[in-house]
Coordinates of C-alpha atoms in Angstrom, one line a residue:
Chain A
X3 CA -108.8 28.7 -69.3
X4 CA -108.7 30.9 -72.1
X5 CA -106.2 32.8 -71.1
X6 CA -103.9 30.2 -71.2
X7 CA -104.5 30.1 -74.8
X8 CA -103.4 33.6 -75.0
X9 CA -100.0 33.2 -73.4
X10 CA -97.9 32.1 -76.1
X11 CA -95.1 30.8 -74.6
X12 CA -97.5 28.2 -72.6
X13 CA -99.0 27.8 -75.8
X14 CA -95.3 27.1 -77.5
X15 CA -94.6 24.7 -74.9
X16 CA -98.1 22.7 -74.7
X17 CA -97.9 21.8 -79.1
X18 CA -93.6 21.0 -78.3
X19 CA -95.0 18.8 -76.4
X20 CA -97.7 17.1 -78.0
X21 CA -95.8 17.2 -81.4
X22 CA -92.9 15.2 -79.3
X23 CA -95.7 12.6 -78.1
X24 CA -97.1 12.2 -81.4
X25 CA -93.4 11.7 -83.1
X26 CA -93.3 9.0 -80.5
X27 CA -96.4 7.8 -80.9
X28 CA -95.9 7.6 -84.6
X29 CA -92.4 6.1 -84.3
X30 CA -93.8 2.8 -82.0
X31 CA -97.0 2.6 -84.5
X32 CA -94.7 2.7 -87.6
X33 CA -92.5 -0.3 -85.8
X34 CA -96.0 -2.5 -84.9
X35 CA -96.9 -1.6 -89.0
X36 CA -93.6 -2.9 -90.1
X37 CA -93.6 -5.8 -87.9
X38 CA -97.2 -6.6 -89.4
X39 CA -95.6 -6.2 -92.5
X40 CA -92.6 -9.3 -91.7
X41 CA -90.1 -6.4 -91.9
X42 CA -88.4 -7.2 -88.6
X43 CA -85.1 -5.3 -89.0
X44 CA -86.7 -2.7 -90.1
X45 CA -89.0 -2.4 -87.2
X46 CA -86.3 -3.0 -84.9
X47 CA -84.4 0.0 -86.1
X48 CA -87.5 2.6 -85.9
X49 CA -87.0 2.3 -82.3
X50 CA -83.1 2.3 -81.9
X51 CA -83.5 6.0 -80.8
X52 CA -85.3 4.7 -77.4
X53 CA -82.4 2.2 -76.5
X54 CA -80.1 5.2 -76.1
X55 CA -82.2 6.8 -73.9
X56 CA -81.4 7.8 -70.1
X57 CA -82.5 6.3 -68.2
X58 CA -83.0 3.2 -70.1
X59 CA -86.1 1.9 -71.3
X60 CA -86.4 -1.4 -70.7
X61 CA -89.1 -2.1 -73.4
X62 CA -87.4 -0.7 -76.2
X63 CA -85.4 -3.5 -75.2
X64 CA -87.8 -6.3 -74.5
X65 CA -89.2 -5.1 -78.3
X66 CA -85.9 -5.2 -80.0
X67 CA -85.3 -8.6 -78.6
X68 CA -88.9 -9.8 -79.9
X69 CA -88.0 -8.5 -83.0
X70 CA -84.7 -9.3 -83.6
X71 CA -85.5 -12.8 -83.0
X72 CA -88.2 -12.4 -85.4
X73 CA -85.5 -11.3 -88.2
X74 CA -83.3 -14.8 -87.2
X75 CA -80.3 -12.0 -85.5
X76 CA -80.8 -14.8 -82.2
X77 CA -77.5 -13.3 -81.2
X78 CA -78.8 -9.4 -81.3
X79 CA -82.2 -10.4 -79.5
X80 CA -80.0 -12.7 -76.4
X81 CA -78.3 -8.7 -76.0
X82 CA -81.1 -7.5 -76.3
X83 CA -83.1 -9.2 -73.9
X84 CA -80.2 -9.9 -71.5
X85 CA -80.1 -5.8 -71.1
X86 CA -84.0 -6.0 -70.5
X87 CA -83.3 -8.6 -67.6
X88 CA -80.0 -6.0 -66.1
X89 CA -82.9 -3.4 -65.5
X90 CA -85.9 -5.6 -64.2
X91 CA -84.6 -8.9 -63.0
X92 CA -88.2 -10.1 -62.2
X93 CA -88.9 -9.6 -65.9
X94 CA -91.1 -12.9 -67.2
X95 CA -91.4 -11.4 -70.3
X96 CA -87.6 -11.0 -70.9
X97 CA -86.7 -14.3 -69.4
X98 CA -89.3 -16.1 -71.7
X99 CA -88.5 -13.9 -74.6
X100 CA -84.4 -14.8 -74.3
X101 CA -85.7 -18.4 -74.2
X102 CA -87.0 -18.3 -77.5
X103 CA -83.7 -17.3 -79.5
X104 CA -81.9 -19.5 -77.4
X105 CA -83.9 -22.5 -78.3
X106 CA -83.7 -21.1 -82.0
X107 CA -79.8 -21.3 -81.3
X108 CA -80.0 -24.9 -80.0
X109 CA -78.5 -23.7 -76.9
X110 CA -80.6 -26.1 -75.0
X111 CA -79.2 -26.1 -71.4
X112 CA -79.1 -22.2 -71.0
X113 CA -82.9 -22.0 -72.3
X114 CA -83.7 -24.5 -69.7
X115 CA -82.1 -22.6 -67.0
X116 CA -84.0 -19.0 -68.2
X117 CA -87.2 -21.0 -68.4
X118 CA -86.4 -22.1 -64.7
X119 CA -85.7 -19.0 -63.6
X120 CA -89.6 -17.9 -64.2
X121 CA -90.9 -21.3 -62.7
X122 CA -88.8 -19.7 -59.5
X123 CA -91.1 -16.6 -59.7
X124 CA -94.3 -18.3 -61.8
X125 CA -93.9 -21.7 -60.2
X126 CA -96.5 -23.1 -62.8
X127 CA -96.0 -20.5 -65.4
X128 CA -97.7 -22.6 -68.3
X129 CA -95.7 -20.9 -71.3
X130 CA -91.9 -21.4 -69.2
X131 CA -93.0 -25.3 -68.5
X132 CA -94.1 -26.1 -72.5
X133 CA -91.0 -24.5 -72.9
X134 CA -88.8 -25.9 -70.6
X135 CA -90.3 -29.7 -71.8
X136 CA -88.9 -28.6 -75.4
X137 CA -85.6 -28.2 -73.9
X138 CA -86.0 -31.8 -72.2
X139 CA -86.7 -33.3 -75.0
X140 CA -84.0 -31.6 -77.4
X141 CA -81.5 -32.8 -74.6
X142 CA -83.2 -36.3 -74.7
X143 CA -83.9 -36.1 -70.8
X144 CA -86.8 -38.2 -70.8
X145 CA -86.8 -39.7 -67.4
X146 CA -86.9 -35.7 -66.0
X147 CA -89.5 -34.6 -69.4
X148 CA -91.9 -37.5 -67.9
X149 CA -91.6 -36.3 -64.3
X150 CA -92.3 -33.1 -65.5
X151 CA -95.4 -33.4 -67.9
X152 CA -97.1 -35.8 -65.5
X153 CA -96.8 -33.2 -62.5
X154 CA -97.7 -30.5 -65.0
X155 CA -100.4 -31.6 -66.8
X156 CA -103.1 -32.1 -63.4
X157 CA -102.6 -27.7 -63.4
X158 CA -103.7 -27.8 -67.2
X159 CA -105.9 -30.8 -67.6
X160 CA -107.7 -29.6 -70.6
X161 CA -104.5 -29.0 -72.9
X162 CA -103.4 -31.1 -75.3
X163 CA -99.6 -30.2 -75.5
X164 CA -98.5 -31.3 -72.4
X165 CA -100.0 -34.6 -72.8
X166 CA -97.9 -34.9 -76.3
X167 CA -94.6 -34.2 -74.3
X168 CA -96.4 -36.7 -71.6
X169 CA -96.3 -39.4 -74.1
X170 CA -93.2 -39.3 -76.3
X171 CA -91.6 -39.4 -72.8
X172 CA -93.5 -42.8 -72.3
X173 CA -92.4 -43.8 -75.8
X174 CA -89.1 -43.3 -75.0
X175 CA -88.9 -44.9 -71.7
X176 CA -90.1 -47.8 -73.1
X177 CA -93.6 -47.5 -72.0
X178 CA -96.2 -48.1 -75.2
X179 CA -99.1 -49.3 -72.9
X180 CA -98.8 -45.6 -71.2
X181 CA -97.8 -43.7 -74.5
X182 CA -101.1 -45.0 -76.2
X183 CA -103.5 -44.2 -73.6
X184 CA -102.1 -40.8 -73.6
X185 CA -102.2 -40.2 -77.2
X186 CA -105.7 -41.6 -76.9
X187 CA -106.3 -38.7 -74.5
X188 CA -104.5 -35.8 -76.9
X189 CA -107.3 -36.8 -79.9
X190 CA -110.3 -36.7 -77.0
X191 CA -108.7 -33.2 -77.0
X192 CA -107.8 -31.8 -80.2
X193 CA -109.3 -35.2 -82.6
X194 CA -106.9 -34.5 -85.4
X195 CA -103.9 -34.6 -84.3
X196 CA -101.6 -36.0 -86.6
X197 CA -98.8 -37.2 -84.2
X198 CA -101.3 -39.2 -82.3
X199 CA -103.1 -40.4 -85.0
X200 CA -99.9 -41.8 -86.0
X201 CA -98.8 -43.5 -83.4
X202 CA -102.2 -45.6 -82.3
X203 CA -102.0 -46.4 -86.1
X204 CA -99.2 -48.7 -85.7
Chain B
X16 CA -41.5 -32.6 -63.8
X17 CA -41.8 -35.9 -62.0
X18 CA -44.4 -38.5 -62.8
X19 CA -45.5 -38.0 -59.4
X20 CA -45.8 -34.5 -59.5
X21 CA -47.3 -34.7 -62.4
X22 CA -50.5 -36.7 -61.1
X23 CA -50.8 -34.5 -58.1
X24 CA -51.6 -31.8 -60.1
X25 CA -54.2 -33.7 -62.3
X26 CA -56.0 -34.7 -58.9
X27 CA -55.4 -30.9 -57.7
X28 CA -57.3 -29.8 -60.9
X29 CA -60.3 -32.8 -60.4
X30 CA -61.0 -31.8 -56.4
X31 CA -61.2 -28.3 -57.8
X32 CA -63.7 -29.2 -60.2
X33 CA -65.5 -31.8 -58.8
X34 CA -67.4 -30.1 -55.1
X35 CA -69.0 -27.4 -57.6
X36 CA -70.3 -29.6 -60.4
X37 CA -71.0 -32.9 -58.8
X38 CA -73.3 -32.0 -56.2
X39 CA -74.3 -29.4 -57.7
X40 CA -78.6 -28.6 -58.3
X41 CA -80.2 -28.7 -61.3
X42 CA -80.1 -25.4 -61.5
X43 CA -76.4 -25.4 -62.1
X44 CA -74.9 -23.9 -65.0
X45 CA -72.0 -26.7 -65.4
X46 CA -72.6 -30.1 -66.6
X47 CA -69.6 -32.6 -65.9
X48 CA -69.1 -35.9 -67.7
X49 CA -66.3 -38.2 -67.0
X50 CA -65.1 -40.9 -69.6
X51 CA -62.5 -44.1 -68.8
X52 CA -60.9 -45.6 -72.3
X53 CA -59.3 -48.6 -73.4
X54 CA -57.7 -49.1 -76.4
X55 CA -56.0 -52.7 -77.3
X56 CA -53.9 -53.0 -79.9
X57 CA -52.4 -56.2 -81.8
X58 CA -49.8 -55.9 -84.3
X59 CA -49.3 -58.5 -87.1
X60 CA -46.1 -59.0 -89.2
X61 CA -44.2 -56.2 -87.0
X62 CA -40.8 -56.3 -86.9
X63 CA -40.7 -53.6 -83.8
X64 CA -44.1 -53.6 -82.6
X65 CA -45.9 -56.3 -80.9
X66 CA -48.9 -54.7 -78.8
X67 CA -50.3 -51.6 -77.9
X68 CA -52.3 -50.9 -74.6
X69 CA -53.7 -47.7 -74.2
X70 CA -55.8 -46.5 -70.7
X71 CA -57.4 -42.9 -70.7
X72 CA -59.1 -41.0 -68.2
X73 CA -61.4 -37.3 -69.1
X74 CA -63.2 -35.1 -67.5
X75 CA -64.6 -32.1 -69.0
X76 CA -67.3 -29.5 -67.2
X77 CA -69.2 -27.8 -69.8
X78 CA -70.8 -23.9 -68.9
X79 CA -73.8 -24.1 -70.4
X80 CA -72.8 -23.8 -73.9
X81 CA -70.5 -20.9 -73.4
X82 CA -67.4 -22.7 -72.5
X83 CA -66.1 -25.8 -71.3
X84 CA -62.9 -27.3 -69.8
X85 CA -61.5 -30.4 -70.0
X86 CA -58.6 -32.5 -68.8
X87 CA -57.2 -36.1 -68.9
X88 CA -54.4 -38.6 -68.3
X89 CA -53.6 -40.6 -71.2
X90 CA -51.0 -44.0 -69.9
X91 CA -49.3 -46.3 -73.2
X92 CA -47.5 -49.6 -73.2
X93 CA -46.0 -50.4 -76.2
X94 CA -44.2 -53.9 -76.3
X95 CA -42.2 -54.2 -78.7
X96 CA -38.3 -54.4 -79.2
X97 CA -38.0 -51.0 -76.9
X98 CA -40.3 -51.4 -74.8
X99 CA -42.2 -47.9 -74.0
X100 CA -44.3 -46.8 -71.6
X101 CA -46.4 -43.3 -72.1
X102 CA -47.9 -41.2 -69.6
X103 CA -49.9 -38.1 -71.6
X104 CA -51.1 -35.5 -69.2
X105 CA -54.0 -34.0 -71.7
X106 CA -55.6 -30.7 -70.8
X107 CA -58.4 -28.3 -73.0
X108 CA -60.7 -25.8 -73.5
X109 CA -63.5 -24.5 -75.6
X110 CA -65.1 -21.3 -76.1
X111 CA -68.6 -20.9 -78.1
X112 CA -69.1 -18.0 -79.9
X113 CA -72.6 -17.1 -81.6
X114 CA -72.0 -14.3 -84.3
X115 CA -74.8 -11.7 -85.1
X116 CA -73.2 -11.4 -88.8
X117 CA -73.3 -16.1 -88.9
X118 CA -76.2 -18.4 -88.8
X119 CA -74.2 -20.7 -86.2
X120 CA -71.6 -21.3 -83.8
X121 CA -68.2 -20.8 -83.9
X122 CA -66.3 -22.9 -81.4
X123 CA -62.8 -21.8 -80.6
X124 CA -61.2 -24.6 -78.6
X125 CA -57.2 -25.5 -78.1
X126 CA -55.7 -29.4 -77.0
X127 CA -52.5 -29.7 -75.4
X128 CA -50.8 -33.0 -74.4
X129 CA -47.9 -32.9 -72.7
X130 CA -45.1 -35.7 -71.7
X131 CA -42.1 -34.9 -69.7
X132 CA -39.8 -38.1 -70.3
X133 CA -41.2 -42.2 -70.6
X134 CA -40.0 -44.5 -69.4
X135 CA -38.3 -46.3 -72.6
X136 CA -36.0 -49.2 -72.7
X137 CA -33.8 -49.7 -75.9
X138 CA -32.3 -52.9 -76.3
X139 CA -29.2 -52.8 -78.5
X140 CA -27.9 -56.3 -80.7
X141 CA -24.4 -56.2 -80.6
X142 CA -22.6 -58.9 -82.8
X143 CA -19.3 -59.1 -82.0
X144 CA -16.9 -60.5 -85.0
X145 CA -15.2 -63.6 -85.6
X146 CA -11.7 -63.7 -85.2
X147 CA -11.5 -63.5 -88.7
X148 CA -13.4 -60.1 -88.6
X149 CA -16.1 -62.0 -90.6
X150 CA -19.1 -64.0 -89.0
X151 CA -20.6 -63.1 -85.5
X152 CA -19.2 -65.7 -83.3
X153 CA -21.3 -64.4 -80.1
X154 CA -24.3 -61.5 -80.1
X155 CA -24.7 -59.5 -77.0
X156 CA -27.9 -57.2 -76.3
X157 CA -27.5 -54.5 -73.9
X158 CA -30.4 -52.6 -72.7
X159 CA -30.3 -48.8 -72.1
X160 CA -32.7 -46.8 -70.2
X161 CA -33.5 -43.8 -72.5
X162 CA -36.6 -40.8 -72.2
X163 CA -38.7 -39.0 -74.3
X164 CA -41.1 -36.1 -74.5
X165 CA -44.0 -34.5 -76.2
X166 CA -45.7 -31.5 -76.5
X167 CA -48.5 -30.9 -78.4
X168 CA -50.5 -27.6 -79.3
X169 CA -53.6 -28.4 -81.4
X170 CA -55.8 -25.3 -81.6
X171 CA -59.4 -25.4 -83.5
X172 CA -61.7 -23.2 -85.0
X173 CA -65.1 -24.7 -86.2
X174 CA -68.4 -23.6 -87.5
X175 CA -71.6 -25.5 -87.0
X176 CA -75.0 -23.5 -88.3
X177 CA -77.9 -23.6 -86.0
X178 CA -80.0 -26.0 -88.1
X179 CA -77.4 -28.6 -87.8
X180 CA -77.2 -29.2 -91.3
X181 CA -73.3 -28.3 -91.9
X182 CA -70.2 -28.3 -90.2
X183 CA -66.5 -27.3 -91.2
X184 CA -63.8 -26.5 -88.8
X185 CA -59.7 -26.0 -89.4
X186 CA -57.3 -27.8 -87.0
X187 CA -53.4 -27.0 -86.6
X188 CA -51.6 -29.6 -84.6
X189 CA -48.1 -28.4 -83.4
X190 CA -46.1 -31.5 -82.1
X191 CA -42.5 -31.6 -80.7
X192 CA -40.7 -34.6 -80.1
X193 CA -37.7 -35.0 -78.2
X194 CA -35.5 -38.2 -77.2
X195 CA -32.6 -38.2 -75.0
X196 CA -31.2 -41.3 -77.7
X197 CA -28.4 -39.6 -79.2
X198 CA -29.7 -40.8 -82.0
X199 CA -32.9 -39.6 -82.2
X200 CA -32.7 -36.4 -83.2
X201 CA -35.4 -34.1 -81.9
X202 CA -37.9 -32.8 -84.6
X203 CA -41.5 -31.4 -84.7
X204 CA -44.5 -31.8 -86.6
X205 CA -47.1 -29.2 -88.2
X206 CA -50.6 -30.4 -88.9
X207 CA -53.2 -29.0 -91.0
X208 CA -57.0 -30.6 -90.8
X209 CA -59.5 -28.4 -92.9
X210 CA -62.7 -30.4 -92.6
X211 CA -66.3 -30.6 -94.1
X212 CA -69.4 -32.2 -93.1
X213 CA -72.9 -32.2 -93.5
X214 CA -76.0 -33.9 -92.4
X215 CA -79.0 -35.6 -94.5
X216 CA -82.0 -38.1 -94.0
X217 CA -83.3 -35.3 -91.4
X218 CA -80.1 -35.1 -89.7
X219 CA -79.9 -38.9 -89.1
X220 CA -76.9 -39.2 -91.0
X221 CA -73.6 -37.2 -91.1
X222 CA -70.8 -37.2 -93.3
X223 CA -67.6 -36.0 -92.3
X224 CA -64.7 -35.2 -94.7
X225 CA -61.3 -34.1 -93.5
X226 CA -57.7 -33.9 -95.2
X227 CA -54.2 -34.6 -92.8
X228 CA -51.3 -32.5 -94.5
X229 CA -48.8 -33.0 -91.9
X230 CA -45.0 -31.7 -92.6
X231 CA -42.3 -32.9 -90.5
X232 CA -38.9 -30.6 -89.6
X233 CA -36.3 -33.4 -90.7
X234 CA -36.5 -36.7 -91.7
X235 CA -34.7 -38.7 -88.5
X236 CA -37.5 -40.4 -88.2
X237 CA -38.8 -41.4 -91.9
X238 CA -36.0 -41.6 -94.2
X239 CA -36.6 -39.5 -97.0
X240 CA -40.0 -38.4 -96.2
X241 CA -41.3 -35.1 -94.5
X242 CA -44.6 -34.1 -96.0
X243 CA -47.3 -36.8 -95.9
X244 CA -50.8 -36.2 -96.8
X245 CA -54.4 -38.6 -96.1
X246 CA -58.2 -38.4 -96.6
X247 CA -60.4 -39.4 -94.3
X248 CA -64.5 -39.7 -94.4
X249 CA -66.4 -40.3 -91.4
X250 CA -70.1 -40.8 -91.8
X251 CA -72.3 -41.4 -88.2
X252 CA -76.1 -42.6 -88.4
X253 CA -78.2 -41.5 -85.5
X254 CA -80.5 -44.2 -85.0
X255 CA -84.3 -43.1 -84.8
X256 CA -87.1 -43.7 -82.2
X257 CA -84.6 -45.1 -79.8
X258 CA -85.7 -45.6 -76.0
X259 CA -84.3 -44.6 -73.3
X260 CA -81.6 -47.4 -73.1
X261 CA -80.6 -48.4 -76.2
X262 CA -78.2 -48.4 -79.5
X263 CA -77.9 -44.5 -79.8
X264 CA -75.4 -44.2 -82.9
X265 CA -73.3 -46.3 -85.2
X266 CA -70.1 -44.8 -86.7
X267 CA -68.1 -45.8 -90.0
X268 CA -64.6 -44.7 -91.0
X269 CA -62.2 -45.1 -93.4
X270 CA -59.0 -43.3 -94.3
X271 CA -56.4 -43.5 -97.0
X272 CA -52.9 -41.8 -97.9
X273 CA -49.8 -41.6 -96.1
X274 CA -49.9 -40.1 -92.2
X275 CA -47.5 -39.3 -89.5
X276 CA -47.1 -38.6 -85.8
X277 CA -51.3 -37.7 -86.4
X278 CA -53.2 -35.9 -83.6
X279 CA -56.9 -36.8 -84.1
X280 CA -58.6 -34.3 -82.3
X281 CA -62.2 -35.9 -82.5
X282 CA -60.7 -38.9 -80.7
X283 CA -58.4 -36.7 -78.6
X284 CA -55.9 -39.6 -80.1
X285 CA -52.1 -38.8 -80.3
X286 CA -50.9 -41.4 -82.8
X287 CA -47.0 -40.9 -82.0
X288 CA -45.8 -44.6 -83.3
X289 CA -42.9 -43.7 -85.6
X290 CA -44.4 -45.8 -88.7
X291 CA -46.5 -44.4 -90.9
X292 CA -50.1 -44.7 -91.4
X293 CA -51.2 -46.0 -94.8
X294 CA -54.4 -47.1 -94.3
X295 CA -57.3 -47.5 -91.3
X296 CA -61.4 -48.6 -91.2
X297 CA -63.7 -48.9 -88.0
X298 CA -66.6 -49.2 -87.2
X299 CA -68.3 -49.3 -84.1
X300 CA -71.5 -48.1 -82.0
X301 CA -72.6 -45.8 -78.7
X302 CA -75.3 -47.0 -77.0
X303 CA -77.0 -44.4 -74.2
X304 CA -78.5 -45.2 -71.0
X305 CA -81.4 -42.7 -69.8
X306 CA -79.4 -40.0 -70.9
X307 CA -77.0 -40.3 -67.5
X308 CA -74.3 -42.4 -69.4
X309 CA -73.1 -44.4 -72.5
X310 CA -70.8 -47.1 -73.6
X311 CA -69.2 -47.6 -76.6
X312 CA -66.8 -50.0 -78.7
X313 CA -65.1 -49.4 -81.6
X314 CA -62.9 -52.0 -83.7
X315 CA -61.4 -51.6 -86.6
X316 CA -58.2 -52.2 -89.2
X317 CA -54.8 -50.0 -89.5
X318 CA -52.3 -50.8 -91.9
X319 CA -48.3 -49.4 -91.1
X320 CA -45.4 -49.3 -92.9
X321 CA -41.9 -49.1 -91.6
X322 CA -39.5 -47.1 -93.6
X323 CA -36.7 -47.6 -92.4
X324 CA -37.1 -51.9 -93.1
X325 CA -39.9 -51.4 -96.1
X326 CA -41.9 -53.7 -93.5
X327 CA -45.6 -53.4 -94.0
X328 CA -47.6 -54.4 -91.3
X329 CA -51.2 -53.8 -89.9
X330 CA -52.8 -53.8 -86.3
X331 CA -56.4 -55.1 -85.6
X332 CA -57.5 -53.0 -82.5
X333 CA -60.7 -52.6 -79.9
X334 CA -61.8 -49.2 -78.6
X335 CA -64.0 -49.2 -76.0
X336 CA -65.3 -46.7 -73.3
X337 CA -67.8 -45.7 -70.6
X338 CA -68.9 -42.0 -69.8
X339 CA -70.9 -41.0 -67.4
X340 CA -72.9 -37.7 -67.2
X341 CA -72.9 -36.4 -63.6

């Protein structure tokens, strides 16, 4: 072992390398710290280096999307993340992530078909079905958003956002009896929940 | 072109559209609506215009939000002393464009309408002189079959920000008109639209300014006049907590100033009566049905004036149409 230490060019080559890893190292903590700081851009750009790497790395990508989307550049996070999906095409994370600046976009129909896409792979993927019930009801679908929710919500019993999509789908197929007994059953599960309390007030 | 011709190829293009969007699974990038129009139209205290029927037919696939296609078949009977009868082949396009450097869409998207020759008949009063050379003794009409055609470029570029909160576009509408009347001699129009709107009360309302500044190449058709200029303000009130079959919108509008041979591209309206528009108001609802279709009816005022006679006239009129989301 030690006379490794004495040959200096394995030496050299041994701190090249773990100055290199630390620069990197350095590079994604000062990103995370600028994030944590809301400076998205900024964050963004201490990792431009890594999307022009060979071959590419795919979550320099998935990261710029995040943060770009963060920053309101939807436009820059959709490349982003649409480069993230060209080099893993079973990427949840990139298919979710593009939903989100898509739905920030109002682009309603093309999140719905990304958050499809994972239900294809994660058939019930809860994140991609919350999501894909925003789309439902941005698009005024409410005949499909109450199909959905009522399928969905026997895999998630316990959570209460389903059960709000669940019931303004009720409300807007003209079904009060259904849409109070649900809202009754989002305040057994989170009791002060405004929209609920609203509604049985009336 | 031949009529005939002309509605084989509109079929050509709906069996190429219809086998990949209409049975389609929801998993399908294009969304296809079809809408069927009528448009009646009664003229009071015309001297050349007595009623106005207007069918139209449109389809238009959207790709999810990207782009979208659209074409129609617009058919006009106008009875009045030359009786006319239109047949507008309308075809379109849209492409959405989401900038880094905007906070919204930009939406490039291009109208044509196109009309080879109508079928027109012009009936002629002929008074023929006394032997004196003084009063008529007898009047004879004689009725000549004449054509005409249109063409009409109407590209758009408009802006709408992600928040929905404001909207502007810029419209140029260029018309040609052509007559095989001796005459009529053949002139075109230029159209400019800038427009403005914005929402408020959450988005439940929108108001809608836009200007017409429309210059015509001669005056053959409007003695002495070949710029005209209107307003118009359009304001829309969603209605809120609807269900799922019920009064969706209500829409209020009201123009004033002088227009011409106007293309409203909202409408996808070709107003190509040669009187000129003084004055119009509607109002009128859309009401949805589970988000698969919708209806709606429209009815409103237009005042006219003839410059050739000075006759001032106005039209009541009914707009109503069914579209249906496939």
């Amino acid at each position: 072992m030690l006379k490794i230490l004495y040959n200096p060019i394995l030496l050299l080559s041994i701190l090249f390398i773990s100055s290199n890893a630390a620069s990197a190292n350095d590079a994604w903590m000062h990103s995370y710290t600028l994030e944590t700081a809301g400076k998205y851009t900024a964050a963004a750009e201490s990792i431009e280096e890594y999307l022009k790497q060979t071959p590419p790395n795919e979550f320099a990508e998935l990261r710029s999307g995040w943060l770009y989307y963060l920053s309101g550049n939807y436009s820059r996070s959709i490349t982003h993340y649409k480069t993230a999906i060209k080099i893993n095409k079973k990427s949840i994370d990139a298919m979710l992530g593009m939903s989100l600046p898509l739905m920030a976009q109002a682009r309603w129909r093309e999140a719905a078909l990304q958050t499809k896409n994972v239900i294809k792979i994660s058939r019930f993927n809860y994140i991609a079905h919350t999501r894909l019930m925003t789309c439902e009801e941005n698009l005024k679908q409410w005949v499909s958003l109450q199909k959905h929710a009522e399928e969905i919500k026997h895999y998630y019993p316990s959570e209460a956002t389903i059960l709000v999509y669940l019931a303004r789908a009720y409300f807007h197929n003209s079904n009060n009896k259904k849409a109070k007994e649900t809202y009754q059953q989002v305040l057994q599960r989170y009791p002060g929940h405004l929209e609920a309390i609203n509604f049985l007030a009336k | 072109m031949t009529h005939y011709t002309r509605k084989r190829i509109f079929i050509l293009i709906l069996s190429y559209l219809l086998p990949n969007t209409l049975f389609a699974d929801n998993e399908s990038p294009w969304y296809v609506s079809t809408s069927a129009n009528i448009n009646l139209s009664v003229f009071s205290e015309s001297e050349i215009i007595d009623t106005q029927t207007e069918l139209s037919f449109f389809i238009d696939a959207d790709y999810v939000e990207k782009f979208s296609l659209s074409a129609g078949l617009i058919y006009q009977e106008q009875k009045n002393l030359n009786n006319i009868l239109n047949n507008i082949l309308y075809a379109g396009g849209q492409y959405h464009i989401y900038p880094e450097s905007m906070p919204g869409k930009v939406t490039l998207s291009i109208d044509t309408y196109h009309e080879g020759k109508n079928s027109a008949v012009k009936k002629t009063s002929n008074n023929i002189p006394g032997p004196g050379g003084g009063m008529p003794q007898t009047t004879s009409v004689t009725t000549e079959r004449i054509s005409n055609s249109l063409k009409i470029v109407n590209p758009v570029v408009s802006f709408m920000n992600y928040t929905k909160s404001l909207y502007a576009d810029l419209g140029y509408a260029y018309s040609e008109y052509a007559s095989s009347d001796t005459e009529i001699e053949k002139f075109n129009v230029k159209q400019w639209t800038p427009t403005l709107g914005f929402s408020f009360n959450d988005q439940y309302d929108w108001l809608i300014f836009r200007h017409y500044n429309i210059d015509l190449s001669n005056d053959s058709r409007s003695p002495g006049i070949t710029k005209t200029s209107a307003y118009e303000i359009k304001l829309t009130h969603w209605v809120k907590n609807t269900d799922n079959s019920s009064l969706d919108n209500l829409q209020f509008s009201f123009l004033t100033g002088d227009r011409l041979f106007t293309v409203d591209h909202d409408a996808r309206k070709v107003y190509n009566l040669s009187d000129m528009q003084t004055a119009a108001l509607s109002i009128g609802g859309n009401w949805k049905y589970k988000n698969k279709s919708s209806f709606y009816i429209y009815t409103g005022l237009e005042e006219y004036k003839n410059i050739f006679s000075n006759n001032d006239y106005y039209n009541i009129f009914i707009y109503s149409g069914y579209k249906k989301n496939w």
